[in-house]
XYZ file of C-alpha atoms in Angstrom:
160
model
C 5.340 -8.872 5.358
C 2.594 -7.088 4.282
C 0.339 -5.743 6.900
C -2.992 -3.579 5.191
C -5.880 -1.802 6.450
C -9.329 -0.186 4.915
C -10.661 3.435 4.423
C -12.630 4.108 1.582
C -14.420 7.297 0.357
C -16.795 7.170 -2.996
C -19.391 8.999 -4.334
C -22.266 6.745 -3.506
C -24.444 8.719 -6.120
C -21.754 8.014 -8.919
C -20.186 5.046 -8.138
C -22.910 2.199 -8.691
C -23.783 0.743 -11.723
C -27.198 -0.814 -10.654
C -28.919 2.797 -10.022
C -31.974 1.121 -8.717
C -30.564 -0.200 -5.273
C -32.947 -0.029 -2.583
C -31.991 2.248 0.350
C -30.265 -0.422 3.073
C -31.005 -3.297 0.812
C -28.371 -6.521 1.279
C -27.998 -7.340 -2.459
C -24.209 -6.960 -4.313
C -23.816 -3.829 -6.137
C -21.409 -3.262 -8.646
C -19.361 -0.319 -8.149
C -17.114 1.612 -10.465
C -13.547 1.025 -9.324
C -11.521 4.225 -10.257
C -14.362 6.482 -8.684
C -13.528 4.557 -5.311
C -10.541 6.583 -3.576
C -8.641 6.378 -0.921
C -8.893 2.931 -0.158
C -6.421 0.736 1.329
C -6.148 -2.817 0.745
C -6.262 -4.994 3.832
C -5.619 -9.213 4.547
C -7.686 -9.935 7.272
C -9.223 -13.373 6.946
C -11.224 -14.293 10.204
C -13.218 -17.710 10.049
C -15.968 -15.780 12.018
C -19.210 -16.319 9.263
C -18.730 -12.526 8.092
C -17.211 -11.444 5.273
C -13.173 -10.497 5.344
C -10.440 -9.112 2.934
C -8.596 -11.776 1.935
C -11.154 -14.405 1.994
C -13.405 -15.896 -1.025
C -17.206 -15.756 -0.354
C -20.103 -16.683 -2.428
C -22.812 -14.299 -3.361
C -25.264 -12.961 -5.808
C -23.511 -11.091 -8.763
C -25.612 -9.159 -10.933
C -24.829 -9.143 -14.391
C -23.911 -6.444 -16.166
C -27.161 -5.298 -17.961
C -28.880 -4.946 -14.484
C -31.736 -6.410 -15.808
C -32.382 -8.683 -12.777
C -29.976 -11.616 -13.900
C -27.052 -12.593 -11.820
C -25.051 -15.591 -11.136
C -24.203 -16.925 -7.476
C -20.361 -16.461 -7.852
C -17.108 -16.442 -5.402
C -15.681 -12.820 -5.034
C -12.531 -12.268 -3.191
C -13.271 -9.652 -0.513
C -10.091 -6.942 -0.657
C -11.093 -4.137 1.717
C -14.136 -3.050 4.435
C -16.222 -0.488 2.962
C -18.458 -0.358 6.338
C -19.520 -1.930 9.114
C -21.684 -4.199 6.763
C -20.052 -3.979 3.413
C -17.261 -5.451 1.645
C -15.446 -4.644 -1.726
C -14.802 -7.421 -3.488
C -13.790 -8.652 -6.829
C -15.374 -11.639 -8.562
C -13.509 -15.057 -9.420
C -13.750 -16.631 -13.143
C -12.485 -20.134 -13.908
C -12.673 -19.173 -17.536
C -9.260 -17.843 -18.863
C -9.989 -15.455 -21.681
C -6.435 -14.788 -23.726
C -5.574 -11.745 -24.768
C -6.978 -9.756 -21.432
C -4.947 -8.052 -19.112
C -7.566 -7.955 -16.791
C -7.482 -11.355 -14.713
C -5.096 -12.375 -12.726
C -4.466 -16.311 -12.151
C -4.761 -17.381 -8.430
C -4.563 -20.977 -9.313
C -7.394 -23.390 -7.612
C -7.764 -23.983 -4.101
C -11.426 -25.012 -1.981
C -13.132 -22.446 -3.358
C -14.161 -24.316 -6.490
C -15.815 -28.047 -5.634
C -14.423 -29.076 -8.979
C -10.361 -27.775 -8.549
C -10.472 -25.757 -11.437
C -7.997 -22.764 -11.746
C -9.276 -19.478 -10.843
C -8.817 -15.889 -12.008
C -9.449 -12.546 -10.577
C -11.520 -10.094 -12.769
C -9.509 -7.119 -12.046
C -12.005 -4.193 -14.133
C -15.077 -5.112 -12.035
C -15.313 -4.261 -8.136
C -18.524 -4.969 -6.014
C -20.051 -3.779 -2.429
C -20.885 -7.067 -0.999
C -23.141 -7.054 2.263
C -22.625 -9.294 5.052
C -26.454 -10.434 4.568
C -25.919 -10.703 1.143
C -23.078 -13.361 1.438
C -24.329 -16.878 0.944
C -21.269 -19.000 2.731
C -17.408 -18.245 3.157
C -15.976 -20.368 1.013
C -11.896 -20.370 2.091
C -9.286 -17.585 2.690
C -6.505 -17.316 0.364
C -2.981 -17.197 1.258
C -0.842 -13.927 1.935
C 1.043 -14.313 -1.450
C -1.957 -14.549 -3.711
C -3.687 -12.061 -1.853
C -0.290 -9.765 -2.267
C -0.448 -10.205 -5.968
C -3.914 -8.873 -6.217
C -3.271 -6.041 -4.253
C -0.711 -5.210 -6.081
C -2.572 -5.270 -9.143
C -5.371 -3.510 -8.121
C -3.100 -1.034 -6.918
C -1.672 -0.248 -9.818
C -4.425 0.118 -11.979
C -6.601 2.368 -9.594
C -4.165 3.976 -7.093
C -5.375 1.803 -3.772
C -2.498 2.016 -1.316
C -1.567 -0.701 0.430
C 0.904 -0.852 4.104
């Protein structure tokens, strides 16, 4: 069984893309992953309203030209950051061949329509609890496991 936990330490000057964040503002940043160290992976859904690893949430996800744009998405939440941030990675239900970086999680209630799902791997994203529109389900242990595991690999993350 796989039992994880959270610690993270980043470089808050380095490690977000949108470089215009407000000081204690509630909107989802995105982050650059392999500046984020020490961080262990945790599965900790908790139908409580907040935002926990191993759960799917909706919010605002800026797009990549930080121009202002964004699209409200589901990210699965994979670790704490704080007591009001989450990192999370976003969900996809377009499969693009040829990448490495998505992972398939299949469907589940996440998606009103039942399409399958993948995990964008290469993008991670601080997520604040005020930020999150709704919980939208928590995955089970073995998906979340495969993630992890992923993620783990590519950036180093520990998991316990």
């Amino acid at each position: 069984m796989l039992t994880l936990g959270v610690k993270a330490l980043a470089d808050s000057s380095r490690d977000k893309r949108n470089r215009s964040r407000r000081a204690g503002s509630t909107d989802t940043i995105e982050v650059f992953p392999e500046q984020v160290r020490g961080l262990l992976l945790e599965y900790s859904p908790n139908d409580d309203g907040d935002p926990d690893a191993g759960e799917i949430v909706w919010t605002w996800v800026p797009y990549a030209e930080n121009d202002g744009r964004g699209k409200d998405r589901p990210v699965l939440v994979v670790a704490r950051q704080s007591a009001d941030r989450v990192y999370a990675v976003k969900l996809t239900s377009k499969q693009k061949p040829g990448r490495d970086d998505r992972l398939g999680i299949g469907s589940g209630p996440w998606d009103a329509s039942g399409r399958p799902s993948w995990v964008d791997t290469d993008q991670l994203y601080s997520v604040h609890r005020d930020g999150m529109r709704r919980e939208a389900a928590a995955i089970d242990l073995d998906r979340f496991t495969r993630v992890a595991m992923v993620l783990q690999k590519a950036y180093g993350w520990r998991t316990r």
